[in-house]
Amino acid sequence: MDMDSLVALCKRRGFLFQSSEIYGGLQGFWDYGPLGVELKRNVREAWWRDMVTSHNELETAAGAPSAFEMTGLDCSIIMHPQVWKCSGHYDLFHDYMVDCRESKKRYRHDQVCGRWLTCKGQRIFVASDAPGNEGLELTQHKAMKFFNLRGKDLDSLTWEGPLVSLTTVSDFSQVLGPDAKTLGTLTPPREFNLMFKTIVGALGGEDDVVFLRPETAQGIFVNFKNVCDSTRVRIPFGIAQIGKSFRNEITPRNFTFRSREFEQMEIEFFCHPNTSPDWYRYWRDRRYAWYVNLGLAGERLRLRDHDKDELSHYSCGTADIEYAFPFLGPGEFGELEGVAHRGNFDLRSHMEGKLVHKGDDLVVESDAEGKPRHKGSGRDLSYFDDLTKERFVPHVIEPSAGADRATLAFLCEAYNEDEAPDENGKPTKRVFLKFHPRLAPIKAAIFPLVKKDGMPEIAREIYKTLKPHMTAFYDEKGAVGRRYRRQDEVGTPFCITVDSQTLQDGTVTIRDRDTLDQWRVSKDQCLAELQSRLQK
Ligand code: ATP
């Protein structure tokens, strides 16, 4: 599938628009159009229903170590700044960037590498933003060009060892930037925290700086005690939240995949330390199955366990659920969701203060005077099990998904082209979105074959019956073949047509988007027929 066709369809049919498009757009921000908003709501609602409201806490779900409870929260986007200090986001959630004055390109400092070499008495650092063999080739090619050399002069370049990170270079005056032709065009690295800052209150000074949340998870941790005290939940249980998050990404790209404002669907699952590895495996497999059930089956979806050296310092297991988005290179996958075993890191951070690793232990980080660098709340966030009389700080399993990335993956997977006969029976190209019925923005379209003989009246009656139960669309304009095509293109699973036979025997045709099969049912049976097929 080619991404440009999908992007064009999204704009043409009102799934996604660039934010503030009439003013030239704003990079990293997107608006969901009339159909996009329905699609994304369906993704969110499927998640919330499957994870929270339809969960039965009385039975042990398949693969789960025991029965468990699920509950929800909706926290504010702006929280006390100390939340982000203790969580580590204030100190650690940043990238360094360098700009090139010549090419006007921006790079992540740690993603630029290069090699030192001497030629014609001059020692320079040739940089590249590609690692590995590609980086070696690029730096050689750039050096040859810079010194105006031919292939036979290769030996006049004296290289000093392999590719090293630009972070090892302190003076950029002798650096040839990845896309530059002259030396010294890179600016010094600037620290760039990915959290958006804003000010609370009218007089706002430095003390009034707050942040737009970069993840929804922390709102759950800081409410852990409130939820325990206000409900009768017992461990193990999960708290779910869906909401906007904001990250000032240096290089937003690939449609909505990397945006600066996006929506997350996160669960923090609290359990006993002894059973946490089992719960981790349960959630990893369950979350993977969720995508499969909604149509992302096949080789484009994969579950990838992190290697030991990829794991965060507090995690004993993390897996990514990934999708081979069409804008990525062959064999490349992009993260849809991360499922992490986070130990007791988060609850302890909010009790004691920002934690750092010391050997195998986590300890509160201290400043020059030996005081905590970022003080915790001091609240007791441990859990007392009144049956076993045990007090402990629960472990956390975190399945953290992105609603926009999931929506984009469902769109990519749904995009299909085939050939179908047009109204004259001639085979023509057909574009259709093969959404799972639960996700389809419109569930049924209702057409009178022609705009006369009482057909519109019957079709409107059917529309009126369906409307309270599902998103439906009424259309009486143009050739019926064209009306079918328009619905295929937005992924409507069923089209109902009122025709001359309806006037005789009261039956209508129902057409299936994927198989193009058509069958007749009584006009009074439309609702029941669709409801049973949509639930499949
Ligand atoms: P990446 O490595 O792609 O930046 P991440 O590992 O930083 O992602 P997490 O912090 O684990 O992402 O966030 C959880 C989920 O939130 C991701 O799996 C993704 O679906 C979503 N997400 C994160 N950043 C963005 C973004 N900039 N735009 C859209 N969705 C995002």
XYZ file of C-alpha atoms and ligand atoms in Angstrom:
567
model
C 0.000 0.000 0.000
C 1.262 3.435 -0.753
C 0.993 5.929 2.071
C 0.231 8.880 -0.218
C -3.040 7.252 -1.350
C -4.126 6.810 2.260
C -3.150 10.354 3.241
C -5.080 11.707 0.242
C -8.128 9.606 1.114
C -7.998 10.771 4.738
C -8.140 14.375 3.639
C -10.661 13.893 0.802
C -13.161 11.999 2.922
C -12.708 13.871 6.187
C -10.699 11.535 8.393
C -7.722 13.774 9.117
C -6.737 17.349 8.423
C -3.565 19.209 9.168
C -4.172 21.467 12.165
C -4.740 25.162 11.308
C -4.384 24.272 7.653
C -5.709 27.603 6.343
C -2.746 29.299 8.035
C -0.248 26.865 6.562
C -0.580 24.224 9.271
C 1.373 23.622 12.476
C 3.889 20.814 12.406
C 3.102 17.889 14.674
C -0.591 18.727 15.201
C -3.603 17.105 13.518
C -7.380 17.478 13.484
C -9.768 14.559 13.112
C -12.547 15.303 10.611
C -16.189 14.168 10.733
C -15.353 10.529 9.925
C -12.004 10.505 11.743
C -13.620 11.571 14.997
C -16.016 8.604 14.803
C -13.192 6.195 13.994
C -11.006 7.374 16.854
C -13.931 7.350 19.273
C -14.608 3.755 18.260
C -10.963 2.841 18.952
C -11.122 4.496 22.372
C -14.515 2.997 23.177
C -13.431 -0.508 22.119
C -10.421 -0.163 24.433
C -12.404 1.182 27.380
C -15.158 -1.380 26.990
C -12.800 -4.335 26.545
C -10.422 -3.290 29.334
C -12.755 -1.679 31.881
C -16.545 -1.777 31.615
C -17.055 -5.303 30.289
C -14.423 -6.815 32.568
C -15.870 -9.460 34.882
C -13.985 -9.381 38.181
C -15.795 -12.455 39.484
C -14.160 -14.893 37.100
C -10.542 -15.670 36.277
C -9.933 -14.567 32.696
C -8.144 -17.008 30.374
C -4.384 -16.816 31.001
C -4.697 -14.610 34.118
C -3.067 -15.716 37.376
C -6.305 -14.906 39.263
C -9.482 -12.843 39.078
C -8.891 -9.063 39.219
C -10.716 -5.746 39.229
C -10.559 -2.859 36.766
C -11.509 0.750 37.329
C -10.958 4.108 35.609
C -9.811 7.688 36.160
C -9.815 10.960 34.271
C -7.059 13.209 35.625
C -6.154 16.802 34.816
C -3.584 17.496 32.113
C -1.708 19.985 34.266
C -0.537 18.621 37.596
C 1.708 19.774 40.437
C 5.248 20.265 39.007
C 6.645 18.000 41.720
C 4.911 15.065 40.004
C 7.297 15.415 37.055
C 10.304 16.040 39.275
C 9.775 12.824 41.213
C 8.828 10.774 38.158
C 12.135 11.694 36.507
C 10.584 13.569 33.558
C 11.907 16.941 34.712
C 15.540 15.802 34.766
C 15.534 12.997 32.254
C 12.820 13.487 29.678
C 14.896 15.502 27.283
C 16.872 15.274 24.108
C 19.760 17.495 22.982
C 19.496 19.042 19.564
C 21.950 20.707 17.209
C 21.016 22.929 14.279
C 22.911 23.363 11.041
C 23.157 27.021 10.018
C 23.878 26.034 6.411
C 21.327 23.304 5.649
C 18.786 24.563 8.214
C 18.363 20.962 9.356
C 17.945 19.937 12.978
C 19.417 16.784 14.467
C 19.245 14.910 17.725
C 22.763 15.404 19.139
C 23.115 11.761 20.151
C 21.984 10.511 16.748
C 24.804 12.246 14.860
C 28.060 10.312 14.544
C 31.240 10.759 12.548
C 34.975 10.136 12.121
C 38.099 12.233 12.591
C 40.535 12.328 9.729
C 43.547 14.277 8.521
C 44.187 15.267 4.915
C 46.343 17.949 3.308
C 47.476 18.982 6.791
C 43.931 19.612 8.040
C 42.182 17.596 10.775
C 38.385 17.536 10.581
C 35.417 15.565 11.930
C 33.090 14.350 9.180
C 29.568 13.819 10.524
C 26.667 11.674 9.368
C 23.191 11.040 10.735
C 23.294 7.409 9.599
C 25.016 4.837 11.804
C 26.880 1.612 10.897
C 28.155 0.804 7.419
C 25.972 3.437 5.819
C 27.604 6.035 8.090
C 31.092 4.814 7.155
C 30.331 5.076 3.454
C 28.710 8.490 3.807
C 31.612 9.959 5.781
C 34.109 8.660 3.227
C 32.091 10.095 0.360
C 31.743 13.462 2.118
C 35.451 13.623 2.945
C 36.402 12.934 -0.685
C 34.143 15.744 -1.857
C 35.326 18.170 0.821
C 38.987 17.689 -0.067
C 38.199 17.490 -3.761
C 39.718 14.036 -4.198
C 39.252 11.306 -6.788
C 38.885 7.556 -6.109
C 42.590 6.937 -6.646
C 43.453 9.484 -3.906
C 41.638 7.518 -1.214
C 44.921 6.757 0.553
C 45.562 10.432 1.224
C 42.811 10.362 3.874
C 44.138 9.301 7.275
C 41.220 8.150 9.416
C 41.404 8.031 13.209
C 39.419 4.973 14.209
C 35.745 4.065 13.776
C 32.554 6.144 13.867
C 32.066 7.903 17.189
C 29.183 9.950 18.534
C 29.148 13.717 18.037
C 28.701 13.856 21.808
C 32.452 13.066 22.085
C 33.351 16.281 20.211
C 33.566 19.473 22.264
C 34.580 22.053 19.645
C 32.389 22.099 16.512
C 34.601 24.492 14.491
C 36.234 21.586 12.653
C 33.024 19.581 12.222
C 31.544 19.031 8.778
C 27.779 18.670 9.481
C 25.782 15.761 7.963
C 24.251 17.949 5.241
C 26.818 20.795 5.124
C 29.533 21.645 2.627
C 31.537 23.908 4.941
C 33.036 23.438 8.396
C 31.645 24.743 11.683
C 27.998 25.144 10.714
C 26.542 23.180 13.643
C 25.304 25.140 16.659
C 26.342 23.964 20.132
C 23.946 21.333 21.515
C 20.954 22.743 23.291
C 19.099 20.826 25.935
C 15.544 20.289 24.987
C 13.050 18.975 27.494
C 10.184 17.343 25.672
C 7.637 18.677 28.165
C 5.643 21.743 27.119
C 5.892 24.501 29.719
C 3.204 26.951 30.609
C 2.448 29.360 33.441
C -0.343 29.187 35.996
C -1.918 32.446 37.174
C -1.809 36.024 35.973
C 1.482 37.130 37.499
C 3.319 33.915 36.747
C 7.052 33.847 37.376
C 9.488 30.916 37.422
C 7.736 29.464 40.482
C 4.475 29.246 38.574
C 5.826 27.143 35.730
C 3.810 23.977 35.123
C 3.901 21.339 32.415
C 1.430 19.751 30.046
C 1.587 16.062 30.908
C 3.814 13.974 28.591
C 1.985 10.805 29.679
C -1.246 9.965 31.476
C 0.371 7.372 33.770
C 1.519 9.733 36.529
C -2.045 10.895 37.191
C -2.875 7.297 38.037
C 0.082 6.819 40.405
C -0.613 9.988 42.365
C -4.257 8.909 42.762
C -3.441 5.341 43.816
C -4.317 6.019 47.438
C -7.491 7.939 46.571
C -8.754 5.013 44.527
C -7.911 2.494 47.270
C -9.584 4.636 49.941
C -12.718 5.534 47.985
C -13.569 2.154 46.466
C -13.406 -1.409 47.700
C -10.817 -2.489 45.130
C -8.324 -5.058 46.354
C -5.011 -5.966 44.824
C -4.648 -7.185 42.100
C -6.473 -4.411 40.248
C -5.936 -2.028 37.369
C -6.683 1.660 36.823
C -7.255 2.778 33.253
C -7.140 6.243 31.766
C -7.557 7.718 28.303
C -6.424 11.265 27.676
C -4.305 13.765 25.835
C -0.552 13.888 26.277
C 1.899 16.409 24.911
C 5.522 16.054 23.845
C 7.485 18.736 22.111
C 9.034 16.225 19.692
C 12.097 17.571 17.864
C 11.165 15.884 14.622
C 7.409 15.149 14.408
C 6.777 13.064 11.298
C 5.031 10.219 9.531
C 1.490 11.585 9.555
C 0.030 11.218 13.062
C 2.612 8.618 14.146
C 4.827 11.135 15.915
C 2.725 14.146 16.905
C 3.233 16.778 19.550
C -0.297 16.398 20.892
C -1.689 12.884 21.034
C -3.906 10.629 23.042
C -2.843 7.751 25.251
C -4.760 4.775 26.594
C -2.904 3.555 29.671
C -3.440 0.978 32.377
C -1.481 0.780 35.605
C -2.031 -2.655 37.027
C -1.127 -3.050 40.717
C -0.187 -6.483 42.018
C 1.849 -8.360 44.618
C 5.613 -8.495 43.873
C 5.572 -12.320 43.906
C 3.029 -12.578 41.097
C 4.113 -9.576 39.023
C 6.117 -11.539 36.388
C 2.996 -13.647 35.698
C 0.837 -10.554 35.423
C 3.369 -8.987 33.078
C 3.081 -11.966 30.707
C -0.706 -11.927 30.986
C -0.992 -8.249 29.991
C 1.565 -8.507 27.218
C -0.324 -11.356 25.572
C -3.755 -9.900 26.239
C -2.893 -6.540 24.739
C -1.387 -8.168 21.674
C -4.583 -10.225 21.220
C -6.665 -7.029 21.400
C -5.117 -5.711 18.183
C -5.421 -9.096 16.491
C -9.128 -9.294 17.365
C -9.729 -5.864 15.866
C -8.155 -6.789 12.571
C -4.385 -6.218 12.803
C -3.639 -9.891 12.313
C -0.801 -11.101 10.150
C 2.852 -10.384 9.673
C 2.516 -6.607 9.892
C 1.857 -6.894 13.652
C 4.432 -8.271 16.047
C 5.168 -8.585 19.736
C 8.799 -7.860 20.518
C 10.357 -8.539 23.909
C 13.071 -6.038 24.784
C 16.625 -7.301 25.188
C 18.149 -6.974 28.657
C 20.202 -3.914 27.638
C 17.085 -2.115 26.311
C 15.232 -2.362 29.616
C 14.809 0.686 31.848
C 16.819 0.406 35.030
C 13.771 -0.509 37.111
C 12.103 -2.936 34.705
C 12.410 -6.689 34.655
C 10.456 -7.068 31.431
C 9.184 -4.858 28.617
C 7.610 -5.760 25.309
C 6.551 -3.558 22.434
C 3.576 -4.274 20.238
C 4.677 -3.045 16.841
C 3.187 -2.530 13.410
C 4.945 -2.397 10.043
C 3.599 1.010 9.007
C 3.848 1.574 5.243
C 5.995 4.700 5.678
C 8.768 2.660 7.319
C 11.527 0.862 5.442
C 11.345 -2.845 4.634
C 11.582 -4.958 7.789
C 11.031 -1.921 10.054
C 8.283 -1.705 12.663
C 6.876 1.221 14.689
C 5.698 1.045 18.302
C 1.940 0.919 18.892
C 2.091 0.096 22.567
C 4.668 -0.666 25.245
C 3.900 -3.150 28.011
C 6.311 -2.755 30.898
C 6.946 -4.370 34.236
C 7.832 -1.311 36.318
C 8.384 -2.909 39.721
C 7.599 -0.507 42.564
C 9.534 2.368 41.014
C 6.617 4.751 40.486
C 4.833 4.428 43.814
C 8.140 4.639 45.685
C 9.167 7.745 43.693
C 5.999 9.536 44.741
C 6.468 8.490 48.362
C 10.216 9.026 48.809
C 11.410 11.259 45.973
C 13.191 10.865 42.669
C 15.004 7.527 42.606
C 18.273 6.499 41.017
C 19.977 3.184 40.689
C 22.735 2.269 43.126
C 24.044 -1.179 42.354
C 20.980 -3.367 42.291
C 18.983 -1.019 44.517
C 16.901 2.063 43.890
C 17.747 4.925 46.249
C 16.571 8.511 46.570
C 18.862 10.771 44.564
C 20.531 13.353 46.776
C 21.889 16.824 46.041
C 25.280 18.303 47.032
C 24.079 18.800 50.624
C 22.865 15.203 50.910
C 19.187 16.202 50.775
C 16.763 14.556 48.303
C 17.201 16.124 44.878
C 13.426 16.036 44.369
C 11.420 15.369 47.492
C 8.520 12.906 47.319
C 5.058 13.503 48.760
C 5.864 11.747 52.028
C 2.486 9.965 51.764
C 2.364 6.256 52.492
C 1.497 4.575 49.194
C 1.979 1.042 50.458
C -0.906 -1.421 50.488
C -2.153 -3.433 53.432
C -3.689 -6.792 52.629
C -6.176 -7.388 55.430
C -6.470 -11.092 54.601
C -2.767 -11.951 54.738
C -1.947 -9.043 57.108
C 0.933 -8.155 54.822
C 1.981 -4.599 53.983
C 3.889 -4.016 50.738
C 4.470 -1.512 47.944
C 2.670 -3.011 44.950
C 4.419 -3.774 41.699
C 3.077 -2.204 38.542
C 2.483 -3.581 35.068
C 1.909 -0.818 32.521
C 0.314 -1.411 29.123
C 0.670 2.010 27.485
C -0.971 2.500 24.087
C -1.432 5.459 21.763
C -4.964 6.060 20.455
C -3.663 7.941 17.418
C -1.076 5.330 16.489
C -3.667 2.576 16.868
C -6.131 4.555 14.721
C -3.435 5.045 12.085
C -2.564 1.342 12.094
C -6.239 0.402 11.708
C -6.500 2.833 8.782
C -3.362 1.434 7.107
C -4.506 -2.150 7.584
C -8.021 -1.363 6.333
C -6.882 0.268 3.090
C -7.637 -2.094 0.203
C -7.950 -1.888 -3.540
C -9.638 -4.438 -5.780
C -11.686 -4.612 -8.953
C -15.450 -4.668 -8.939
C -17.997 -4.245 -11.720
C -19.401 -0.713 -12.027
C -23.091 -0.010 -12.803
C -22.537 -1.060 -16.430
C -20.883 -4.312 -15.385
C -17.405 -3.076 -16.390
C -14.612 -4.095 -13.942
C -13.157 -0.953 -12.373
C -10.748 -0.191 -9.542
C -12.412 0.000 -6.154
C -10.877 1.496 -3.002
C -12.363 0.259 0.231
C -11.515 0.460 3.919
C -11.960 -2.975 5.439
C -12.511 -1.857 9.029
C -13.605 -4.252 11.715
C -17.348 -3.496 12.101
C -16.753 -2.216 15.648
C -14.388 0.425 14.309
C -16.211 1.491 11.145
C -17.287 5.157 11.469
C -20.609 4.469 9.702
C -22.212 1.074 10.229
C -24.927 1.223 7.570
C -25.954 3.370 4.616
C -29.551 3.425 3.372
C -30.438 4.206 -0.246
C -33.683 4.418 -2.203
C -32.796 3.038 -5.652
C -34.570 5.988 -7.288
C -36.004 9.193 -5.869
C -39.654 8.336 -6.621
C -42.425 5.736 -6.292
C -42.402 5.992 -2.492
C -38.891 4.520 -2.196
C -37.395 7.516 -0.336
C -40.194 7.333 2.242
C -39.487 3.655 2.996
C -35.735 4.269 3.110
C -36.215 7.174 5.537
C -38.316 4.954 7.798
C -35.516 2.360 7.912
C -32.978 5.126 8.589
C -35.128 6.379 11.476
C -35.284 2.871 12.968
C -31.516 2.327 12.764
C -30.384 5.767 13.929
C -30.869 5.338 17.707
C -28.770 2.158 17.593
C -25.888 2.886 15.239
C -24.258 5.503 13.027
C -26.204 5.387 9.775
C -26.127 7.476 6.612
C -28.995 8.281 4.239
C -28.206 9.042 0.596
C -30.560 9.422 -2.350
C -28.293 11.362 -4.718
C -26.721 9.989 -7.908
C -26.345 6.518 -9.385
C -26.594 3.759 -6.802
C -23.256 2.251 -7.955
C -21.559 5.510 -7.103
C -23.251 5.646 -3.733
C -21.905 2.150 -2.973
C -18.388 3.237 -3.945
C -18.518 6.259 -1.690
C -19.465 4.059 1.254
C -16.801 1.454 0.432
C -14.225 4.213 0.461
C -15.060 5.156 4.063
C -15.431 1.575 5.254
C -19.213 1.276 5.780
C -19.770 -2.485 6.216
C -23.403 -2.630 5.003
C -25.547 -0.785 2.468
C -29.333 -1.220 2.406
C -31.202 -0.490 -0.811
C -34.931 0.014 -1.257
C -35.941 -0.982 -4.813
C -39.025 -1.858 -6.836
C -39.269 -5.299 -5.251
C -39.569 -3.590 -1.866
C -42.818 -2.060 -3.081
C -44.156 -5.516 -3.875
C -42.928 -7.789 -1.065
C -41.505 -5.454 1.577
C -37.926 -6.782 1.294
C -34.754 -4.717 0.805
C -31.244 -5.732 -0.314
C -28.323 -5.654 2.069
C -24.859 -5.493 0.492
C -21.639 -6.573 2.203
C -18.663 -4.211 1.671
C -15.999 -6.937 1.560
C -17.627 -9.798 -0.346
C -20.058 -7.638 -2.384
C -22.684 -10.307 -1.631
C -26.263 -9.063 -1.689
C -29.231 -10.699 -0.012
C -32.802 -9.716 0.784
C -34.448 -9.294 4.163
C -37.794 -7.918 5.209
C -37.541 -4.142 5.724
C -38.703 -4.642 9.327
C -35.816 -7.047 9.937
C -33.020 -4.599 8.975
C -32.145 -3.593 12.524
C -32.014 -7.172 13.859
C -30.044 -8.369 10.818
C -27.432 -5.612 11.136
C -27.141 -5.943 14.888
C -26.391 -9.646 14.631
C -23.847 -9.158 11.830
C -22.119 -6.198 13.495
C -21.580 -8.203 16.644
C -19.738 -10.991 14.836
P 8.646 6.418 20.725
O 9.853 5.583 21.074
O 8.005 6.026 19.426
O 8.856 7.888 20.873
P 7.879 6.014 23.396
O 8.537 4.709 23.727
O 8.486 7.278 23.850
O 7.564 6.067 21.810
P 5.899 5.738 25.382
O 6.467 6.772 26.251
O 6.063 4.305 25.761
O 6.391 5.957 23.883
O 4.351 6.068 25.146
C 3.370 5.071 25.040
C 2.613 5.162 23.726
O 2.190 6.495 23.472
C 3.440 4.777 22.507
O 3.484 3.384 22.319
C 2.680 5.468 21.402
O 1.573 4.687 20.970
C 2.164 6.725 22.073
N 3.036 7.864 21.724
C 4.188 8.231 22.335
N 4.709 9.332 21.752
C 3.859 9.661 20.750
C 3.828 10.709 19.776
N 4.772 11.651 19.740
N 2.800 10.743 18.895
C 1.814 9.814 18.919
N 1.783 8.808 19.821
C 2.779 8.720 20.722
